[in-house]
XYZ file of C-alpha atoms in Angstrom:
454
model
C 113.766 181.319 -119.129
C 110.653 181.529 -117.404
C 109.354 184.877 -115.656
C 110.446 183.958 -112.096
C 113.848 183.412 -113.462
C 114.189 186.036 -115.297
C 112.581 188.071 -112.142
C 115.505 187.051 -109.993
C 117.966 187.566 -112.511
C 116.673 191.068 -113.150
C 116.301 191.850 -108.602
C 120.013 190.414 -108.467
C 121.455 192.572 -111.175
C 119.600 195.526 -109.763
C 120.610 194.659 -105.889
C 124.494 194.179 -107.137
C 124.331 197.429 -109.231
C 123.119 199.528 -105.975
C 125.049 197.592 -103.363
C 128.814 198.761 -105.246
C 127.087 202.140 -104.049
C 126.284 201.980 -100.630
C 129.032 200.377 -98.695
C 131.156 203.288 -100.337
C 128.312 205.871 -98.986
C 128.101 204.043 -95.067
C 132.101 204.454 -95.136
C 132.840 207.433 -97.099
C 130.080 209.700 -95.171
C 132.063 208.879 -91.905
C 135.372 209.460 -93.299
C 134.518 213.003 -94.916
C 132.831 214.043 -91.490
C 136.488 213.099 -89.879
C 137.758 214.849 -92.605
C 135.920 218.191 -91.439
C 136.324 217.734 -88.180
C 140.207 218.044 -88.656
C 139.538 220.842 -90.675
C 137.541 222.574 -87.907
C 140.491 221.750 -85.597
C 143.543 222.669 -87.493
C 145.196 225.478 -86.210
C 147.296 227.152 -89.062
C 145.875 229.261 -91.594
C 147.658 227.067 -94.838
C 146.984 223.764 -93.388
C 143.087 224.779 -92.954
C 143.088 225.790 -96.319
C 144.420 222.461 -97.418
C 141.830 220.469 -95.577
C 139.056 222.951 -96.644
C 139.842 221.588 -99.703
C 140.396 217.513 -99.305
C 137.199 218.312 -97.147
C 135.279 218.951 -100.600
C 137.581 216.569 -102.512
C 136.495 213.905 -101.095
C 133.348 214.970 -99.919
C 132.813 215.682 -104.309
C 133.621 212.060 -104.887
C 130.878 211.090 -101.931
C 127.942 213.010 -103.860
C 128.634 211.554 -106.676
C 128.604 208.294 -105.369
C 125.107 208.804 -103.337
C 123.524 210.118 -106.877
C 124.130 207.001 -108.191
C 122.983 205.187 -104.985
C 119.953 206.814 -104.824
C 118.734 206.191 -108.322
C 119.497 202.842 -107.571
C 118.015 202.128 -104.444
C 114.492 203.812 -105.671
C 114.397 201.591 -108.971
C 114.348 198.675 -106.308
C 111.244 199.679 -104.144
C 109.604 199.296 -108.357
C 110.222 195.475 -108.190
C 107.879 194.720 -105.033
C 104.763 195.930 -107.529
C 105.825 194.521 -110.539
C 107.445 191.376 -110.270
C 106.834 189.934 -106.724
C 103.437 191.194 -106.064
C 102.689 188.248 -104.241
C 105.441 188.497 -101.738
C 103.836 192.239 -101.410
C 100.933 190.890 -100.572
C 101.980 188.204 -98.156
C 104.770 190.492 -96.614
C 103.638 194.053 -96.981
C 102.206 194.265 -93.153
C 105.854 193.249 -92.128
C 108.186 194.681 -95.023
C 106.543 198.100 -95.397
C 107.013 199.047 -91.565
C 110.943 199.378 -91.691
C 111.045 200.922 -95.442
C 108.467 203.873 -94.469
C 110.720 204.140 -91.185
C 113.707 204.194 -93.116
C 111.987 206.915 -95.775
C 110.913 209.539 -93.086
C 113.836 209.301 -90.440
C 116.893 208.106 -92.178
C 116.665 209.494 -96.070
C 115.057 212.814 -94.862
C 117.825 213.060 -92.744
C 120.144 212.157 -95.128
C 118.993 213.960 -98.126
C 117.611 217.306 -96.725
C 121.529 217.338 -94.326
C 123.950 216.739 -97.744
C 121.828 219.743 -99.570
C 122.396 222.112 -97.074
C 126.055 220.437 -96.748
C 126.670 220.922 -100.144
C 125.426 224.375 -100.531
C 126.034 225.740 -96.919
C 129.832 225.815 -97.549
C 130.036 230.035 -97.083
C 126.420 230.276 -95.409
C 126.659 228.549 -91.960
C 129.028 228.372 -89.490
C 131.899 225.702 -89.447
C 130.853 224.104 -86.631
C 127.181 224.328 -87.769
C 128.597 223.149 -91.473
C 130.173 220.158 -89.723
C 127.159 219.216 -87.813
C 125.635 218.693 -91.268
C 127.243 216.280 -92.747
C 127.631 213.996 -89.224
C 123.857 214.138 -89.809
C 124.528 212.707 -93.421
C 126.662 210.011 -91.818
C 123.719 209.123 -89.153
C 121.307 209.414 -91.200
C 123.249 207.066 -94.143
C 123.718 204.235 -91.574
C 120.147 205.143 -89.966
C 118.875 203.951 -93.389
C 121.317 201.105 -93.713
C 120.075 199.716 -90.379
C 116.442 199.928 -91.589
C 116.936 198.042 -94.586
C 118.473 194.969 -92.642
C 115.857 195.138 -90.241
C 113.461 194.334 -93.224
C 116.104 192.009 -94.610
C 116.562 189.857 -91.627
C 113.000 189.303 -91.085
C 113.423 187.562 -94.453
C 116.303 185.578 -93.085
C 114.953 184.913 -89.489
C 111.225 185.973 -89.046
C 110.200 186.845 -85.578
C 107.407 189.274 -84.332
C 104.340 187.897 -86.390
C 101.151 185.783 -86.807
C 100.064 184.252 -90.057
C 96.512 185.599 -90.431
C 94.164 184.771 -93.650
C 96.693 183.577 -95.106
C 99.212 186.808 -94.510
C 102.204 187.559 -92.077
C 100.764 190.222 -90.158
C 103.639 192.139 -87.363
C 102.565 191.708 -83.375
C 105.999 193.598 -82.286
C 107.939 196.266 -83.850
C 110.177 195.395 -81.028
C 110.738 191.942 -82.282
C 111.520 192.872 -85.543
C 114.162 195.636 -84.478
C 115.897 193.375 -81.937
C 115.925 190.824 -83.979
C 119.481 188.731 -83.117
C 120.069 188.595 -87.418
C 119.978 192.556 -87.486
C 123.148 192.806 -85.026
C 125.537 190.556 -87.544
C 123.914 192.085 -90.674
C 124.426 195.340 -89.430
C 127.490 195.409 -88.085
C 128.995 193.398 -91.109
C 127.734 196.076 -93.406
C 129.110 199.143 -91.695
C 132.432 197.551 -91.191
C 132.639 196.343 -94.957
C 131.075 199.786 -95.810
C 134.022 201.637 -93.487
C 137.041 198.802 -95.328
C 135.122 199.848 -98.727
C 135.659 203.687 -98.397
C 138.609 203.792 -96.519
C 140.254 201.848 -99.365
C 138.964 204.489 -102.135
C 140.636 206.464 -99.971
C 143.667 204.996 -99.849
C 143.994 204.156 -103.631
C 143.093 208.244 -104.498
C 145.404 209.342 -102.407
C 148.352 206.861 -103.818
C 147.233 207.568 -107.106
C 147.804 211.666 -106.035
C 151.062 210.858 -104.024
C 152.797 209.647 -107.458
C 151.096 212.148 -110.245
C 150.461 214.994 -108.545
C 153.963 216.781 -107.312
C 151.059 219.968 -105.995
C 148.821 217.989 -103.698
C 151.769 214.895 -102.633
C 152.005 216.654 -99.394
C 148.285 216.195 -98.006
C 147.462 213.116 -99.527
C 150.633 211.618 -97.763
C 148.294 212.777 -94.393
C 145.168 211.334 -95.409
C 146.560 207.765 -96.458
C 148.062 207.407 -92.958
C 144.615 208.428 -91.769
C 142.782 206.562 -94.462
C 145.298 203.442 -93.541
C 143.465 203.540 -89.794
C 140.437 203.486 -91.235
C 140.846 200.466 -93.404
C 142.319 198.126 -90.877
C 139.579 199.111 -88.446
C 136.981 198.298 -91.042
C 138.669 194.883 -91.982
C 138.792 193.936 -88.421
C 135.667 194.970 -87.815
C 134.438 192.771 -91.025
C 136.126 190.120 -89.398
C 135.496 189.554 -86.276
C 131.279 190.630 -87.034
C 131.698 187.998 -89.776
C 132.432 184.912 -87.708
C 130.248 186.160 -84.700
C 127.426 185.930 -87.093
C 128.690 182.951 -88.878
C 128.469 181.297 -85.361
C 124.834 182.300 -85.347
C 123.916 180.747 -88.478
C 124.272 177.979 -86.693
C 121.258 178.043 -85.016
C 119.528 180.541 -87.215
C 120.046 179.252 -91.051
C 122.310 175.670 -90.750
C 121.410 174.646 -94.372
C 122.891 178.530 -95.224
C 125.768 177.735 -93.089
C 125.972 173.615 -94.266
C 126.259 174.923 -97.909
C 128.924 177.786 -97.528
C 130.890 174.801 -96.303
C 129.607 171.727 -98.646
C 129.232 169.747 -95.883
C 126.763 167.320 -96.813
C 126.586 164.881 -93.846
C 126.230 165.866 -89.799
C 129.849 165.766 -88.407
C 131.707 165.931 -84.541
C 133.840 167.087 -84.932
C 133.716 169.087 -89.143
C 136.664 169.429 -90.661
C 136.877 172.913 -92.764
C 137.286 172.345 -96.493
C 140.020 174.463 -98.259
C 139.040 172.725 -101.505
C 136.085 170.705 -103.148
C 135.577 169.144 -106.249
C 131.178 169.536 -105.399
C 128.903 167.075 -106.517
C 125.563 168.344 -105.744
C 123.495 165.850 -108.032
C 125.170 162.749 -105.681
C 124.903 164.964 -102.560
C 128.451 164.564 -101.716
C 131.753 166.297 -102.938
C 133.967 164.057 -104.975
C 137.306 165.466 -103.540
C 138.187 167.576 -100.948
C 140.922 169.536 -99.120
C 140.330 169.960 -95.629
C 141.770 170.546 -92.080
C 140.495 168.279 -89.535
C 137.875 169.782 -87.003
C 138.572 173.502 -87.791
C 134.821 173.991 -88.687
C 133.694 173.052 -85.163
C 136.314 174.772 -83.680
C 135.233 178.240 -85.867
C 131.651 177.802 -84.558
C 131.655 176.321 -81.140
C 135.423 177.391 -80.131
C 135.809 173.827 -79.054
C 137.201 171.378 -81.118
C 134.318 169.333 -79.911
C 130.676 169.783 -81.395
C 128.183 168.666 -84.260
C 127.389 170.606 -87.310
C 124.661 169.960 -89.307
C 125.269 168.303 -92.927
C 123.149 169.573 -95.909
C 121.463 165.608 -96.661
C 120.005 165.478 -92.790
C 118.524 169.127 -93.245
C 116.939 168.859 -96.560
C 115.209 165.504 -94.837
C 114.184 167.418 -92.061
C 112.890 170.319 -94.497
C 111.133 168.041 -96.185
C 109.348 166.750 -93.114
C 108.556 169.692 -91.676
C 107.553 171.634 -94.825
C 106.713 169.271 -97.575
C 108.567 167.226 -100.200
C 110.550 169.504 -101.825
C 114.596 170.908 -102.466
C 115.397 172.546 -99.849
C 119.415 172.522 -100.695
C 120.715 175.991 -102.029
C 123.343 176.626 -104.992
C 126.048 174.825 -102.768
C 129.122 175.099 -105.253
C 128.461 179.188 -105.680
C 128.171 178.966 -102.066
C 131.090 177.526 -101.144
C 133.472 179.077 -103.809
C 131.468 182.701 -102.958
C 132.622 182.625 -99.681
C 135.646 181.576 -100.221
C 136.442 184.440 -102.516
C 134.947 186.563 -99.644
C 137.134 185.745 -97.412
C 140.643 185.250 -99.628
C 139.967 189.233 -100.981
C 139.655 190.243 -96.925
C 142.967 188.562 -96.395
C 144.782 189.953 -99.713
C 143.137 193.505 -98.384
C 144.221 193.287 -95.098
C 147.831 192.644 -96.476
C 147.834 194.979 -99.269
C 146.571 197.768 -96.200
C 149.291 196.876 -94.136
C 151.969 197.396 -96.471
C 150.569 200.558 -97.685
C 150.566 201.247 -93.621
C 154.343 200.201 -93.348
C 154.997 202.057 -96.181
C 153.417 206.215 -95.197
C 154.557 205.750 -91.690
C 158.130 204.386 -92.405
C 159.499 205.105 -95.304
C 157.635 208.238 -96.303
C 160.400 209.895 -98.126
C 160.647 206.976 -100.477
C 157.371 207.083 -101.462
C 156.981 209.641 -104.242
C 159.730 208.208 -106.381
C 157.658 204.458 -105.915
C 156.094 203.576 -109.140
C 154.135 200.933 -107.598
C 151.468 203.666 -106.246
C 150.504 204.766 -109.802
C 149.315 201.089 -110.483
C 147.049 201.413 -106.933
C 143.858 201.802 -109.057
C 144.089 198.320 -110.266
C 142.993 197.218 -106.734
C 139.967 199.246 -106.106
C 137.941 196.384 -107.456
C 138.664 194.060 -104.991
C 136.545 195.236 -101.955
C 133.513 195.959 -104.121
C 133.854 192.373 -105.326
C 133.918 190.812 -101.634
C 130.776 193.018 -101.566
C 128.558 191.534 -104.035
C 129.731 188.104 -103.374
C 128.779 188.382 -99.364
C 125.525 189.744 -101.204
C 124.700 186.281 -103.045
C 125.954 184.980 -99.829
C 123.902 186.117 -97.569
C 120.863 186.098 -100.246
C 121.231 183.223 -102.604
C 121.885 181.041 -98.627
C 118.104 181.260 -97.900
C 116.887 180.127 -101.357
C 114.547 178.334 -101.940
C 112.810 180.620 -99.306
C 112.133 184.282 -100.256
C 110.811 184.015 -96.294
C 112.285 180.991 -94.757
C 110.256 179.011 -93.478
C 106.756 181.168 -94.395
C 107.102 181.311 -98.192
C 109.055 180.097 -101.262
C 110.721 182.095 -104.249
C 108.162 180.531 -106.635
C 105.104 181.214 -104.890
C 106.102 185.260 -104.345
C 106.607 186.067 -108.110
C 103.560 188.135 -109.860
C 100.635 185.700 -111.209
C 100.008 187.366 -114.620
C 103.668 188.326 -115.637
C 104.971 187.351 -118.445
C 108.790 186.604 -119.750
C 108.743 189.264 -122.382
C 107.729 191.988 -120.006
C 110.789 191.046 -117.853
C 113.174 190.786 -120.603
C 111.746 194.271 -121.561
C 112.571 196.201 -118.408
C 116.072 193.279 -117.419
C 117.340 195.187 -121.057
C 116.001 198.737 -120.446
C 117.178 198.639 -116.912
C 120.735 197.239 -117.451
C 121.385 199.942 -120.557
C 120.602 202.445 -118.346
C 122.440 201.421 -115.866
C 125.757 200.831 -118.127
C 125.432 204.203 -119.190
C 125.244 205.791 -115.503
C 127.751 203.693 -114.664
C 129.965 204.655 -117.269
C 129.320 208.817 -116.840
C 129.660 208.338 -113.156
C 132.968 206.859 -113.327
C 134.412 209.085 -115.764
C 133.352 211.843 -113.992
C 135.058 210.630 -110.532
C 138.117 209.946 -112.591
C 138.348 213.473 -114.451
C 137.532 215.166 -111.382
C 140.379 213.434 -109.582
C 142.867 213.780 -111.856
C 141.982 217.871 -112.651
C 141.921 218.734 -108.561
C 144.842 219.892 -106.862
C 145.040 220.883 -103.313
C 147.255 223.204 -102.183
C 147.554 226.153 -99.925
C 146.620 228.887 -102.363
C 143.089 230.605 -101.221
C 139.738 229.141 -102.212
């Protein structure tokens, strides 16, 4: 295990660690700023105290969760110096713009708006208290967008020059209407919005079955919460396969790979199933419905896709001999598990939806709710798979197209100094992991919510 693979190993445990985080804050900041906006708006005396309370509940659970974001996130900026120092060097005129935007617009908004949100309960007015934490929300997704705008650059550079032998940026315009930021972007928030709205969902099922004191508002926040889900999936849905379509012209070998189709086809068929053999450049045995790929990117049954074996010939043209073919089996089975958790959490959300707004009566005597918690894995997992996705797609380009993974690593580091900080890191993270969670879960099941005075 040399030092750039070690490097990678230690950025892609770091990146999956913070990204279970921040979907949950893009989603959750929204849905607590609905939350206290129904608060503001409720018009009996018992009910506001009721949503006073969910108001902090949830908005508790949301602090927590941006703590551990946070810490996170900043560990990350660490890596640039330490392990990819050449990519620094080579990218700093381009990368550094958006993350010093995204430092004094989005996190100042962010962090200075949930401190006086936090502690402003019985000091401002409810209006003015509300205010605050939409700021949170803006300022969350404000941040989010920044980010991609850095990230996409890395997937689709536009808005530079190569001078002595750096990128340098000739448009911050460029960069910010870049066509990858839109699908990014837009898949983020959604999956951030199905992320939270889910935690929601599985609290307040949880509450509905254990606690006899709060059933009554929880059974009002999973219809809400219910909403929220399906118009996140939808939304992670129908962003998904506009972008997908885009890879088409943007990343083929990304989009090639996802599907292991290794020669140029018109029309592609779409492969439920492969038995991948990347050594032979072909797949041994496959599944697949005829012409359903072309019809998913061109809505025509008619049209060529690109196969993996013509690109990496035409890579290797262009940019010198050379693998240009990404992991195509993690590919392939990563987005399939991507896409097969979206289905199972668009049907579990419907029949929790069926469920609160049919047979509400029913549902305090249904065992089946205490066993909800069992499913809150599943959208962090279509998280950090769409992660290696959307990452592990452009390899071996850390910049496609301007510079490789190998040549961006730092000259004079050595594999014990990454094993070093990989161990320290990962402890430490276990360990926050492990007091963040059981402090969610204690302070879940120890809060009621009822109409008694605050």
């Amino acid at each position: 295990m040399d030092a750039l693979f070690l490097s990678r190993l230690q950025f892609a445990i770091t990146t999956v660690y913070h990204f279970l985080f921040v979907p949950v804050t893009l989603g959750l900041s929204i849905f607590v700023a609905l939350l206290e906006t129904w608060y503001l708006n409720g018009e009996h005396y018992e009910e506001r105290i009721k949503l006073k309370k969910l108001t902090k509940f949830f908005g508790t659970i949301f602090l927590i969760n941006f703590a551990m974001g946070v810490v996170t996130g900043i560990v990350q900026e660490f890596h640039f110096g330490m392990n990819w120092s050449e990519y620094a060097r080579f990218m700093g005129d381009i990368f550094g713009a958006p993350l010093a935007l995204e430092a004094l617009t989005a996190f100042f908004i962010e962090s200075t708006f949930i401190g006086i949100w936090g502690f402003g309960w019985d000091k401002l007015s409810e209006k003015m208290h509300c205010l605050c934490i939409w700021l949170v929300a803006f300022g969350s997704n404000l941040s989010a967008f920044w980010i991609l705008v850095a990230n996409s650059f890395m997937q689709h550079p536009v808005g530079y020059e190569i001078e002595d032998g750096r990128a340098v940026m000739t448009s911050l315009f460029d960069l910010i209407t870049n066509r990858y930021v839109v699908g990014e972007y837009l898949h983020s928030l959604f999956a951030g919005i199905t992320t939270a709205g889910f935690l929601v969902i599985v609290v307040s099922a949880w509450k509905i079955a254990t606690d006899e004191v709060s059933r009554e508002i929880f059974l009002r926040t999973i219809r809400r919460a219910v909403l929220f889900t399906l118009l996140g999936i939808f939304g992670v849905m129908g962003s998904g396969h506009l972008h997908t379509q885009y890879l088409a012209e943007a990343n083929p070998m990304k989009l090639a790979s996802f599907e292991a189709l290794w020669e140029t086809e018109d029309p592609a068929p779409f492969a439920v199933y492969a038995e991948i053999n990347s050594d032979a450049g072909k797949n041994d045995f496959e599944i697949a419905i005829p012409k359903l790929f072309t019809f998913m990117l061109h809505n025509s049954f008619s049209g060529e896709v690109q196969g993996i074996n013509d690109l990496q010939k035409k890579y290797a043209a262009e940019y010198g001999n050379g693998n240009y073919i990404p992991d195509v089996k993690g590919m392939f089975w990563s987005f399939r598990a991507m896409v097969g958790i979206g289905g199972l959490l668009l049907f579990i959300v419907f029949v929790t939806g069926v469920a609160v707004f049919f047979f509400e009566d029913r549902l305090k005597n249904c065992c089946v709710l205490k066993f909800m918690p069992i499913l809150l894995p599943l959208p962090f997992v279509a998280n950090s798979v769409g992660w290696y996705i959307a990452e592990a797609g452009r390899q071996p380009w850390i910049v496609v197209g301007l510079q490789k993974t190998a040549e961006a690593v730092s000259p004079n580091l050595t594999s014990g100094e990454v094993w070093l900080t990989l161990i320290g890191f990962t402890a430490v993270y276990l360990l926050l992991a492990v007091v963040a969670v059981f402090t969610a879960i204690m302070f879940i099941r120890r809060t009621k919510i009822s109409a008694e005075d605050i």
